[in-house]
CSV table of C-alpha atoms in Angstrom, one decimal:
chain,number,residue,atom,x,y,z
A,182,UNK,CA,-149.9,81.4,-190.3
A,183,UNK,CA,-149.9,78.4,-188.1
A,184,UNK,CA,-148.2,74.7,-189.0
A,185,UNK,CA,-151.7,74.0,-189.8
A,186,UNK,CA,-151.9,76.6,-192.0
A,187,UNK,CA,-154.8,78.7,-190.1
A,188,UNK,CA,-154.2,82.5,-189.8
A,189,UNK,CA,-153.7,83.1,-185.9
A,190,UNK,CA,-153.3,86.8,-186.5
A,191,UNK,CA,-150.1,89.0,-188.5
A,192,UNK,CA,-146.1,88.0,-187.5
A,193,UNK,CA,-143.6,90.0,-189.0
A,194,UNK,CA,-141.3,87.1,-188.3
A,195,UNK,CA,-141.3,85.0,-192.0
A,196,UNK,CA,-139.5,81.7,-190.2
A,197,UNK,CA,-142.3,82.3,-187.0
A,198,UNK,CA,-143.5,78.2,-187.9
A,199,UNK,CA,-140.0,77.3,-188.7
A,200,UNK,CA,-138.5,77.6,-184.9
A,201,UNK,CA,-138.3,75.0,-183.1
A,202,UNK,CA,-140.8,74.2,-180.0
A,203,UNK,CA,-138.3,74.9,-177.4
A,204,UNK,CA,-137.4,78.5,-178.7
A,205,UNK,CA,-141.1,79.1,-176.8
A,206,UNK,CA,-139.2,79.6,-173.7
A,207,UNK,CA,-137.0,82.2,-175.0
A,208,UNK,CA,-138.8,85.6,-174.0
A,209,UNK,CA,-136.9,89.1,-173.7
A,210,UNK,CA,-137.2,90.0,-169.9
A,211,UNK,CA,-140.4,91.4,-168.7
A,212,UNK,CA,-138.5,94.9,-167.9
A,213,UNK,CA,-136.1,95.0,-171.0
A,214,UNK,CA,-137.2,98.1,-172.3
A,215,UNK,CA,-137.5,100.0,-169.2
A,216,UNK,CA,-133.6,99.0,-168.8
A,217,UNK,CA,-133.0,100.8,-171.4
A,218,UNK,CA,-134.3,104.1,-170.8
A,219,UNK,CA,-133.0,103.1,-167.0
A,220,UNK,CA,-129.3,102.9,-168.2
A,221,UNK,CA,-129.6,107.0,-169.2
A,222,UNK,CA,-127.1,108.5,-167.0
A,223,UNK,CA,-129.4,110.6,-164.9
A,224,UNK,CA,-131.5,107.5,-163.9
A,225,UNK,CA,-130.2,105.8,-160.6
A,226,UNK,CA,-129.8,101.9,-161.1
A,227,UNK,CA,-130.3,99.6,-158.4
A,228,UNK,CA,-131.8,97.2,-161.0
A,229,UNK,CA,-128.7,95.6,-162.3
A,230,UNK,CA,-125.9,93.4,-160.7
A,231,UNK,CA,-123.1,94.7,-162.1
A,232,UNK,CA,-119.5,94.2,-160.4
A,233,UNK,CA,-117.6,97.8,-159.8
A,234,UNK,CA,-115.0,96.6,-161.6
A,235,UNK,CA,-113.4,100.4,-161.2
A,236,UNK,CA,-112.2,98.6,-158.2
A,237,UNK,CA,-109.5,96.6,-159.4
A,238,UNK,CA,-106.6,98.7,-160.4
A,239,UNK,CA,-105.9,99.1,-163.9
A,240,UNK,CA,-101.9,98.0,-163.9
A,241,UNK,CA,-103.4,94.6,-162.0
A,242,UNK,CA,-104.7,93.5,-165.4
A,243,UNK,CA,-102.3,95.2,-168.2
A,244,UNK,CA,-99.3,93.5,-166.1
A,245,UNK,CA,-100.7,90.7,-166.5
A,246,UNK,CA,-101.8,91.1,-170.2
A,247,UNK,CA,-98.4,92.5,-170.9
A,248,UNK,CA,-96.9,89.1,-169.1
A,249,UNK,CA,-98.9,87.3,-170.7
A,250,UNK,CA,-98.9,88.2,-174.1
A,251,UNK,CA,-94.5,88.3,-173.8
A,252,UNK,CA,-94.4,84.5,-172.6
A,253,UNK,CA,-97.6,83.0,-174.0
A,254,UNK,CA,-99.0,85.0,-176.9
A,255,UNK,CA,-99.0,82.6,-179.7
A,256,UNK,CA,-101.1,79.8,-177.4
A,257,UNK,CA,-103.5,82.9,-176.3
A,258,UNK,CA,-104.3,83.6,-180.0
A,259,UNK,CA,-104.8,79.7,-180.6
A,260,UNK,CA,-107.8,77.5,-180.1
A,261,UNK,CA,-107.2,75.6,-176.7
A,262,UNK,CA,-108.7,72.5,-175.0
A,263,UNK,CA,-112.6,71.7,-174.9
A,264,UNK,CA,-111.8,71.2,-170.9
A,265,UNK,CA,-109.9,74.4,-170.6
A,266,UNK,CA,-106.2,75.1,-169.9
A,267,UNK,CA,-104.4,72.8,-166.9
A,268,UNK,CA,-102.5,75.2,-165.2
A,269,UNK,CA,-105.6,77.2,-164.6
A,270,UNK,CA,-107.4,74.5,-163.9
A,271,UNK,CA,-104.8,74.1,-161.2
A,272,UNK,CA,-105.5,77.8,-159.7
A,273,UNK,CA,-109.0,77.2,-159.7
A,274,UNK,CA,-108.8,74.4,-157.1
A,275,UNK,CA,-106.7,76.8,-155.1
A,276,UNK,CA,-109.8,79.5,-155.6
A,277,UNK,CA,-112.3,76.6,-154.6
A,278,UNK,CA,-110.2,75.4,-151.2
A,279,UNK,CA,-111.3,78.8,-149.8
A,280,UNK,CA,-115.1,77.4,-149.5
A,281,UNK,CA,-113.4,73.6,-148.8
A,282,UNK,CA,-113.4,72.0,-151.6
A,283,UNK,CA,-110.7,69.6,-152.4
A,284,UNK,CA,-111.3,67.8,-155.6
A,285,UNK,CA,-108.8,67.0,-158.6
A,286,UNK,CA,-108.0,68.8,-161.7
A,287,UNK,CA,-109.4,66.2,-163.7
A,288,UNK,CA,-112.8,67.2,-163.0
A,289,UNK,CA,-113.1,71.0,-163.2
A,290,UNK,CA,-114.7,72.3,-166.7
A,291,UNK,CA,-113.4,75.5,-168.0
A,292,UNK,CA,-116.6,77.1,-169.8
A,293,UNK,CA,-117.7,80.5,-171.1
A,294,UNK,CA,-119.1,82.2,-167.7
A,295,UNK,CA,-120.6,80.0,-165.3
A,296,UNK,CA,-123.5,80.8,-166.9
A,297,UNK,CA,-122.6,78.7,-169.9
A,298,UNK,CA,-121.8,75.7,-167.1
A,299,UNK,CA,-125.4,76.3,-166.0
A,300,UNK,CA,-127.1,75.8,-169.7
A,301,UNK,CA,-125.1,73.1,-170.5
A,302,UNK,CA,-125.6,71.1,-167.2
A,303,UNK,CA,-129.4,71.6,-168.1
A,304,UNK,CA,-128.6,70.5,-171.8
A,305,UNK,CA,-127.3,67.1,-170.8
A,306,UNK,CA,-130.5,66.6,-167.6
A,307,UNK,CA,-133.9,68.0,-168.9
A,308,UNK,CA,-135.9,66.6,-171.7
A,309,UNK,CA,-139.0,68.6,-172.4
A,310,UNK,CA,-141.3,68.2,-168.6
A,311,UNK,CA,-138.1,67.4,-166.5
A,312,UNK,CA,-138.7,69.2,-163.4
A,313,UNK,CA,-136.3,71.4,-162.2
A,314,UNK,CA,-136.7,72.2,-158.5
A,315,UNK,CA,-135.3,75.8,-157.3
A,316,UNK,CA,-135.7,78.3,-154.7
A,317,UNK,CA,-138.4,80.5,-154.8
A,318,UNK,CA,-136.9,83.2,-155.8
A,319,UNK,CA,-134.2,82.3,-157.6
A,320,UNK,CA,-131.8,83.9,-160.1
A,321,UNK,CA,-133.7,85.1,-163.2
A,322,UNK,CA,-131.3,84.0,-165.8
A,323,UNK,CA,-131.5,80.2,-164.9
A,324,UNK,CA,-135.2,80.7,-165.2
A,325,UNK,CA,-134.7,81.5,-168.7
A,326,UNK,CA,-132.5,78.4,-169.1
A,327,UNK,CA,-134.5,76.2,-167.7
A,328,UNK,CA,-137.6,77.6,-169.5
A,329,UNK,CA,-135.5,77.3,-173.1
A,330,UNK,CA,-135.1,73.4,-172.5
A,331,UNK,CA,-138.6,73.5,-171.9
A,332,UNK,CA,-138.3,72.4,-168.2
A,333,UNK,CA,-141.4,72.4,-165.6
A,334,UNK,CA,-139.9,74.8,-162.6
A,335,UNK,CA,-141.2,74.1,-158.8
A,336,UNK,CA,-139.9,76.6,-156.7
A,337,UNK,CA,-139.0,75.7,-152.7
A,338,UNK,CA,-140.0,78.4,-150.9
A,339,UNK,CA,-136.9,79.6,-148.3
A,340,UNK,CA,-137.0,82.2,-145.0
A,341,UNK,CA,-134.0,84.4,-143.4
A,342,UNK,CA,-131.6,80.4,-143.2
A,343,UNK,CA,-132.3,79.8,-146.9
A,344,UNK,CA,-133.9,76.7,-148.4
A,345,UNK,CA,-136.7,75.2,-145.9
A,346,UNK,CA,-135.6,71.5,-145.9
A,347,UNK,CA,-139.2,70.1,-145.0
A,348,UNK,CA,-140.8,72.0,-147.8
A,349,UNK,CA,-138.2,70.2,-150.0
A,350,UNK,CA,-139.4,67.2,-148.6
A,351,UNK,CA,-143.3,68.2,-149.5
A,352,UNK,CA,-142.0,69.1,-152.9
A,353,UNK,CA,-140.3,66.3,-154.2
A,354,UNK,CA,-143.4,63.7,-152.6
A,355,UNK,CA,-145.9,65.9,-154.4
A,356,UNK,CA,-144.5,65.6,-157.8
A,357,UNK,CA,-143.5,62.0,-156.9
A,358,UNK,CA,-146.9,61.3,-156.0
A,359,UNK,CA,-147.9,63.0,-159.4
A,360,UNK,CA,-145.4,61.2,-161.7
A,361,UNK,CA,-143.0,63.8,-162.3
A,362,UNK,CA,-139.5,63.0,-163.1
A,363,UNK,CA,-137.2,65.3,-160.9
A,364,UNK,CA,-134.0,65.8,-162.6
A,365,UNK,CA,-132.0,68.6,-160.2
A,366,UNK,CA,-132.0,70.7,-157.5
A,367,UNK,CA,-130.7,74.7,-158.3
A,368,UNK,CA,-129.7,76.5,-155.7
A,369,UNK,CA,-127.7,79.4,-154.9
A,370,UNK,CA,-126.6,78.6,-151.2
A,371,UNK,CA,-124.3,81.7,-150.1
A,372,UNK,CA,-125.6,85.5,-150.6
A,373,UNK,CA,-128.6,84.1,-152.8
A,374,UNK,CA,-129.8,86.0,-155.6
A,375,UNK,CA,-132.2,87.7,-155.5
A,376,UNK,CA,-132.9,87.3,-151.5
A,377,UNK,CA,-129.2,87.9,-150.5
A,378,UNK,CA,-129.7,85.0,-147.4
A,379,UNK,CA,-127.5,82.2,-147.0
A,380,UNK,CA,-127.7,78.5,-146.6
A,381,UNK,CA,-126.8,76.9,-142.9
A,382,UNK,CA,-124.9,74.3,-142.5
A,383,UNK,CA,-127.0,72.1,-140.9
A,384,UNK,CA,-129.6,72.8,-144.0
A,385,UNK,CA,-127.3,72.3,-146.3
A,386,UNK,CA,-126.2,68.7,-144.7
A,387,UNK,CA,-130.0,68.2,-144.4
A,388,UNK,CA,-130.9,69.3,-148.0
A,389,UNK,CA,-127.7,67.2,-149.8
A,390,UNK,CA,-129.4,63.7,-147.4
A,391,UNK,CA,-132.7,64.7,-149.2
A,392,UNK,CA,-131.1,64.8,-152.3
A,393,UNK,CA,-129.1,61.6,-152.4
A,394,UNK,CA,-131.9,59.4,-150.5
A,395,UNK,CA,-133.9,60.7,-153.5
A,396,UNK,CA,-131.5,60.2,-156.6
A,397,UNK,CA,-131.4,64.1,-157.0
A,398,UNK,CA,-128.3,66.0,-158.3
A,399,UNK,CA,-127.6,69.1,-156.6
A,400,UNK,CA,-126.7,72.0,-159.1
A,401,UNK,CA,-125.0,74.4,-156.5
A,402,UNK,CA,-124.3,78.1,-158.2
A,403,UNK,CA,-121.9,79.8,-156.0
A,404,UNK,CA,-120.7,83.2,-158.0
A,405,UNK,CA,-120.9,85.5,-154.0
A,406,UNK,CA,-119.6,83.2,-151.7
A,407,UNK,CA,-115.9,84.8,-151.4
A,408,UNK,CA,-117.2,88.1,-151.2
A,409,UNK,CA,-118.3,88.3,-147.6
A,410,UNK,CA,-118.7,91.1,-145.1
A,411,UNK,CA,-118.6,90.3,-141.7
A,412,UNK,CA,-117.8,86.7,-141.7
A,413,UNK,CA,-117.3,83.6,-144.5
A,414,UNK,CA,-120.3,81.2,-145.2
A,415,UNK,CA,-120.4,78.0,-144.8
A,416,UNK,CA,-118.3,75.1,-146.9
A,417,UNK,CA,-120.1,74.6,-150.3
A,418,UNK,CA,-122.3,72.1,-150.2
A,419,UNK,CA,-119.5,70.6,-153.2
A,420,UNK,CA,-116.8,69.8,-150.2
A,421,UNK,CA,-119.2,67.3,-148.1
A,422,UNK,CA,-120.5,65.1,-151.2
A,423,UNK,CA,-118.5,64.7,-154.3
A,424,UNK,CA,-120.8,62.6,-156.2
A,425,UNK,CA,-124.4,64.1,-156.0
A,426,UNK,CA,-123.0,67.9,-156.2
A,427,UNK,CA,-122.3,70.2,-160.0
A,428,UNK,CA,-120.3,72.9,-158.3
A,429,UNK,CA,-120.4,76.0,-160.7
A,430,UNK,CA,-117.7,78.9,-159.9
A,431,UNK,CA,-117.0,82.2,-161.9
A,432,UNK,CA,-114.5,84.8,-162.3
A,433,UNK,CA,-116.9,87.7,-162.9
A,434,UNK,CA,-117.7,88.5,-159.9
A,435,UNK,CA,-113.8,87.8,-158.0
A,436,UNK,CA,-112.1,89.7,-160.6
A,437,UNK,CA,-114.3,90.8,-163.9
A,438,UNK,CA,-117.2,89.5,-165.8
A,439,UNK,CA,-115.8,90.8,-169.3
A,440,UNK,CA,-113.5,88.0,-169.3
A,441,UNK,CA,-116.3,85.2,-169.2
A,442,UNK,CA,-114.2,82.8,-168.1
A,443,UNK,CA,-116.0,80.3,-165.7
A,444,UNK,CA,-116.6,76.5,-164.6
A,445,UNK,CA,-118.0,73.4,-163.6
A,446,UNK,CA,-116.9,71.0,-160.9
A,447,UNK,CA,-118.7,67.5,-161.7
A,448,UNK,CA,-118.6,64.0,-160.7
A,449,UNK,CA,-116.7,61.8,-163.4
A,450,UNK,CA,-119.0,60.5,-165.7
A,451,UNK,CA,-121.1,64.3,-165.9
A,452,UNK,CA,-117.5,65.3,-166.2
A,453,UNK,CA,-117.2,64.2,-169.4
A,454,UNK,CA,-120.6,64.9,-171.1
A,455,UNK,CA,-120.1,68.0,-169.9
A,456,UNK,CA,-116.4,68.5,-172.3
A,457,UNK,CA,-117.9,66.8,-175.0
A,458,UNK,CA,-121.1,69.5,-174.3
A,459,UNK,CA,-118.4,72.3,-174.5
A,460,UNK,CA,-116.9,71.1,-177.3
A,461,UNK,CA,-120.3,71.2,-179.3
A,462,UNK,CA,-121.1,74.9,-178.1
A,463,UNK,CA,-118.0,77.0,-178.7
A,464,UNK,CA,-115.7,74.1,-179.5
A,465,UNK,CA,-113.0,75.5,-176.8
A,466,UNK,CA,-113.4,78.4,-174.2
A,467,UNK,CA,-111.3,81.4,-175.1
A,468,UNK,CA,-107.5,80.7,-174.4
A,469,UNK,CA,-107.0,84.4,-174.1
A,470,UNK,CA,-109.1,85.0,-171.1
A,471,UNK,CA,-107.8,81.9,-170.0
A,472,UNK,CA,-104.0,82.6,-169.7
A,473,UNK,CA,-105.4,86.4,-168.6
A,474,UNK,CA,-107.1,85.1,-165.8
A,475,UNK,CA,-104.0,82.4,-165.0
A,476,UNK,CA,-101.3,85.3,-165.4
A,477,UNK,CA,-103.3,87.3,-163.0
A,478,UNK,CA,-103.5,84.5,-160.2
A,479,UNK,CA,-100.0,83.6,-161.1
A,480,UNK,CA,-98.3,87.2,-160.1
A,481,UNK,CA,-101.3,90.0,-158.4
A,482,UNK,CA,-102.5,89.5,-154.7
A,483,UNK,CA,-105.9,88.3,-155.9
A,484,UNK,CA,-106.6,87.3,-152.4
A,485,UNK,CA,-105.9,90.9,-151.8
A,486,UNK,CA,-108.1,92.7,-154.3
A,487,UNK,CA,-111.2,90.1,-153.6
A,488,UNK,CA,-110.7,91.9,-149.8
A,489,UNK,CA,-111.0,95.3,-151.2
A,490,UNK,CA,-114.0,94.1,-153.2
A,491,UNK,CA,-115.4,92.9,-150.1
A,492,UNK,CA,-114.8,96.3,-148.3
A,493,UNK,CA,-116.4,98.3,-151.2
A,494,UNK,CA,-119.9,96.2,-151.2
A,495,UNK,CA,-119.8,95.9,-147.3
A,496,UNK,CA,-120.1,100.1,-147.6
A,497,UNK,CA,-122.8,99.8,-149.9
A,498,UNK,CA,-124.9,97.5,-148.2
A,499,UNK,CA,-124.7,99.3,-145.3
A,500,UNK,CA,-125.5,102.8,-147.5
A,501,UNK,CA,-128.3,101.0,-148.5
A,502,UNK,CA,-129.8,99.0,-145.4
A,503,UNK,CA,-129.5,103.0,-143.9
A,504,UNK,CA,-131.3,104.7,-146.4
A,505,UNK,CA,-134.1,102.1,-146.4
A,506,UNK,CA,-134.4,102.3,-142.8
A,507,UNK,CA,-134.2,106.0,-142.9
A,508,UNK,CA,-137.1,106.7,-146.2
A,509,UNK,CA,-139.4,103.4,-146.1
A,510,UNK,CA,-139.3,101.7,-142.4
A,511,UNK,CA,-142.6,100.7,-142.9
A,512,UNK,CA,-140.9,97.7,-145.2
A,513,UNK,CA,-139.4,94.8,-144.7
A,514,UNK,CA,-136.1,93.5,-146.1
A,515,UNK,CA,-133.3,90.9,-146.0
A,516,UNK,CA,-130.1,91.7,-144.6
A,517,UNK,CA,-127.2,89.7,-146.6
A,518,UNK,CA,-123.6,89.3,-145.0
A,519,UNK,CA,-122.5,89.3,-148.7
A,520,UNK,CA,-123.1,89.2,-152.5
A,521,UNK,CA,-124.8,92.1,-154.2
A,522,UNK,CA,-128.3,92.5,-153.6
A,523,UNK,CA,-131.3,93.6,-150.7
A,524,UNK,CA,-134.8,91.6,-151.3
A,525,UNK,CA,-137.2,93.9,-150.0
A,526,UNK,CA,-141.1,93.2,-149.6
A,527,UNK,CA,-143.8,95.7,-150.1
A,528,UNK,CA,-147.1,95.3,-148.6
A,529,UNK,CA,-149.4,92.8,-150.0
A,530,UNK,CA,-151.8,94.7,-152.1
A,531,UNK,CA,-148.9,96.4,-154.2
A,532,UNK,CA,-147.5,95.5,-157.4
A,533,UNK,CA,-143.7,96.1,-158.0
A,534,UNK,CA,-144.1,94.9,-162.1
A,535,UNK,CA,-146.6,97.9,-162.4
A,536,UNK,CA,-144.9,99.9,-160.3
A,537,UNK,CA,-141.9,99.9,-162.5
A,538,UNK,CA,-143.0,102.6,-165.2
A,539,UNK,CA,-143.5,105.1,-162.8
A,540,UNK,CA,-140.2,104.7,-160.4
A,541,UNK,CA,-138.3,104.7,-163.4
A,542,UNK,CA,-140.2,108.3,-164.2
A,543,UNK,CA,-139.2,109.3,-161.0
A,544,UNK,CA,-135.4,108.6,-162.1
A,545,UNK,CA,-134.8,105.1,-160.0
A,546,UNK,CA,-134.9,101.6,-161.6
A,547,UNK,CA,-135.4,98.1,-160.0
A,548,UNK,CA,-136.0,94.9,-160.7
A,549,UNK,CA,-139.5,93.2,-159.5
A,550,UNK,CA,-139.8,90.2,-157.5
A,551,UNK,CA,-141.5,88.6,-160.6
A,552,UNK,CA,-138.9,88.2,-162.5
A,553,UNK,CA,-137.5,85.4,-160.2
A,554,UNK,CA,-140.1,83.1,-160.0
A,555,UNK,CA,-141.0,81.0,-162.9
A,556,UNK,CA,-144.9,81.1,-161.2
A,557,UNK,CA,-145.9,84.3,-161.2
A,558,UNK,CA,-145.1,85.2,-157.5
A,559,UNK,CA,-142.7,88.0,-156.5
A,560,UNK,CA,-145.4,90.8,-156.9
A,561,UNK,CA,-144.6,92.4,-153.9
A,562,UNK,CA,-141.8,92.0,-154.0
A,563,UNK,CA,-138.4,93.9,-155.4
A,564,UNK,CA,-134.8,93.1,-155.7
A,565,UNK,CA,-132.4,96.1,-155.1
A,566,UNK,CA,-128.6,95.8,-155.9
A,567,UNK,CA,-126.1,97.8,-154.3
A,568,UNK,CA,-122.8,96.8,-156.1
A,569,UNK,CA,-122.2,99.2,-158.6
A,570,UNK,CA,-123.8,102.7,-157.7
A,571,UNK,CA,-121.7,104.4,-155.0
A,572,UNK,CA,-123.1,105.3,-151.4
A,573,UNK,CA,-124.3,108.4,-152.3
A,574,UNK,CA,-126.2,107.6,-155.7
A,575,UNK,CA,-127.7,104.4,-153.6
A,576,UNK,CA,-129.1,106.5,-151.0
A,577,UNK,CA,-130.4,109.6,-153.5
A,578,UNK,CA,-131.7,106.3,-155.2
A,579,UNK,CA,-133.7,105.1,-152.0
A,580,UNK,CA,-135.0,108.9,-151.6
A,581,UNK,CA,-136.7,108.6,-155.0
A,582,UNK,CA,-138.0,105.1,-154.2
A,583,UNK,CA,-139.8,106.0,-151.2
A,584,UNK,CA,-141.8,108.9,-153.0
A,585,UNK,CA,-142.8,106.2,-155.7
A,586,UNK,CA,-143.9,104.1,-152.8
A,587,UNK,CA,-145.2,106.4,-150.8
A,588,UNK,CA,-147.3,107.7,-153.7
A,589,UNK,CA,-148.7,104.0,-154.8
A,590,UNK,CA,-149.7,103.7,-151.0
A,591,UNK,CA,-151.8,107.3,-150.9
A,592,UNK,CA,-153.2,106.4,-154.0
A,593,UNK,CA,-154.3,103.3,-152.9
A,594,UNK,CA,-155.3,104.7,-149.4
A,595,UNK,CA,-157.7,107.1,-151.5
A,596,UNK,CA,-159.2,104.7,-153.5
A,597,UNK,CA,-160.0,102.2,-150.6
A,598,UNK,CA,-162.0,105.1,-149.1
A,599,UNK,CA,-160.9,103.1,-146.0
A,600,UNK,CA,-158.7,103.9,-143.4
A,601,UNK,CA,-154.8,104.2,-144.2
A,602,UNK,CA,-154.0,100.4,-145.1
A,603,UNK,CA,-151.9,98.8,-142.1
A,604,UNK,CA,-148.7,98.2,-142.6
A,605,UNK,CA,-146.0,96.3,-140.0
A,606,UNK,CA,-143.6,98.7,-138.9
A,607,UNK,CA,-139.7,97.4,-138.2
A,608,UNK,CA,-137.2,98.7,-135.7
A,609,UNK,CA,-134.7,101.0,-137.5
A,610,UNK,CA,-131.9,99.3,-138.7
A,611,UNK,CA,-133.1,95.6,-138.2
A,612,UNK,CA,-135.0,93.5,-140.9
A,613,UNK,CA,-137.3,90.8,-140.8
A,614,UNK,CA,-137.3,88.5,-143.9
A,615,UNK,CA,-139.7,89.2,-146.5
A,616,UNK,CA,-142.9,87.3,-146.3
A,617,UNK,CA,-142.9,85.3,-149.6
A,618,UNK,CA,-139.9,83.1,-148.6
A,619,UNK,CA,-140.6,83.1,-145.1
């Protein structure tokens, strides 16, 4: 039944008029149930961006829980503060002067995951038609968030340098122009997900000008940028403005995500909405993880073991960038100098959401480009991750891709009754950026 009490067709859900109108946003992913069958062991994954956390050595972390739990155990088992512990909040400045970032203790925001940062920064912007303006594409659980405060999203399209600065410019005159109320920008500056490009400096100088002349707070999600390859990104956009920047940082990708331990860097007065938020949502973040995570900086060569991560995804990207060039040169893909994931475009006329079904058949799973757009774009589009499968599962996975893609195109060939549909070949080894952010 409907609040009006008109039958709109059978819901086994009894409370379905109870929820509440912003629970419209919260839709299981588009591909949940092919992940399932996707996780069976015999199905190569390049769908999911899971750290290889079989790269940090056991005795790193049951020193420190054995340290930890000698010296501090009582306070671990305890409920802590809504802000988080101080002497962690200590370490993570010295985790955030890496990227530049010099800022006090006073202002960083232990939370649950950085994902939690990211839902409660929304909680305390958007009121139901707040626009939220993020790359296009952008990470596809901050779509979700955005969507569950009931949030209009306006993606900013970005090429190979990330975010196009004039069509942020367009973006924010357009919904000006229409009356919109802009209340952030999100963006992913360093190793995006899902594209994998990064942010110049001179963009991201030019984006944060745009920003302030327009009373728009940047919400800068930075969970890749220490795990580089060839050479560091640029400073977070965090260590040029202090006042117009939410800096969000995370353990789960620098050490390991079962922890959840993340946080939020904010000016003062966000500073404190956002504690008070905390406090509301899980009351305090877990002490436990907390002192964990502290021990761990405290006494392991964590600068040390983030290297090693960095030398393990460098040799999967490159296993992967090689197999693509080697099975499907006839795409198009970026090229990231960090994080955990390859954006690759198909040709126009395919559909990567339809597409799905039958690659997971053939035994390899990935995500499509939908997915990342709150708009419906992204259909030629897929996202490939190459952080936890080794080198050898990532290229038997690129094998089994190309016959699905290969098949869609001879299928499509024979249907056209045309000649073979053109495609733009690339030199072997060398990517241009896909054509949706470009």
């Amino acid at each position: 039944m409907t609040h009006d009490g008109t039958n709109d067709g059978t819901n086994f859900d009894p409370w379905y008029d109870r929820y509440a109108d912003r629970t419209a946003g919260l839709s299981a992913s588009e591909v949940r149930a092919l992940f399932a069958v996707a996780s069976r062991p015999e199905v190569v994954s390049l769908a999911g961006g899971m750290p290889f956390v079989t790269g940090l050595p056991p005795e790193l972390v049951a020193g420190a829980f054995e340290r930890m739990m000698s010296s501090q155990g009582l306070q671990a088992l305890q409920y802590g503060s809504g802000q988080g512990i101080p002497a962690l909040r200590e370490q993570i400045l010295e985790v955030m002067a890496l990227e530049g970032i010099r800022a006090s203790v006073d202002d960083v925001v232990v939370t649950t995951g950085s994902q939690h940062a990211l839902e409660l920064v929304t909680k305390l912007f958007i009121n139901p038609g707040d626009v939220v303006l993020a790359e296009g594409p952008s990470y596809v659980t901050a779509m979700v968030v955005f969507n569950s405060f009931q949030a209009d999203i306006h993606h900013v399209p970005m090429d190979e340098h990330g975010l196009i600065p004039e069509a942020l410019r367009q973006a924010i005159s357009r919904l000006k122009a229409a009356g919109k109320t802009i209340k952030f920008l999100y963006t992913i500056p360093s190793f995006s997900n899902p594209a994998g490009v990064t942010l110049t400096w001179q963009r991201r100088l030019e984006i944060l000008e745009i920003c302030r002349d327009n009373e728009i707070l940047v919400l800068e999600d930075n969970p890749y940028g220490l795990l580089y390859f060839d050479s560091p990104p640029p400073h977070a956009m965090r260590s040029v403005d202090e006042d117009g920047v939410v800096y969000l940082g995370t353990f789960s990708k620098t050490l390991a995500p079962g922890f959840r331990v993340g946080w939020a860097l904010a000016p003062h007065a966000i500073r404190e909405k956002l504690i008070l938020a905390n406090e509301a949502a899980v009351l305090s973040p877990s002490s436990f993880s907390q002192l964990m995570i502290s021990e761990y900086l405290d006494s392991a060569d964590w600068k040390g073991q983030i290297n090693t991560f960095r030398g393990i995804y460098r040799e999967r990207r490159d296993a992967m960038l090689a197999a693509l060039a080697e099975y499907l040169p006839q795409l198009s893909w970026t090229v990231p100098n960090g994080g955990f994931y390859v954006w690759v475009t198909l040709p126009d006329h395919m559909d990567s959401k339809a597409m799905l079904p039958r690659a997971v058949k053939e035994l390899v799973a990935y995500t499509p480009g939908t997915a990342f757009y709150a708009d419906g774009n992204g259909r030629n589009n897929i996202r490939l991750s190459f952080c936890y499968p080794t080198p050898e599962f990532i290229r038997e996975g690129i094998r089994r891709l190309s016959v699905v893609i290969n098949g869609e195109l001879d299928l499509l060939n024979t249907f056209a009754q045309t000649s073979p549909l053109a495609t733009i070949p690339v030199k072997k080894g060398i990517a241009s950026p896909p054509s949706n952010i470009g």
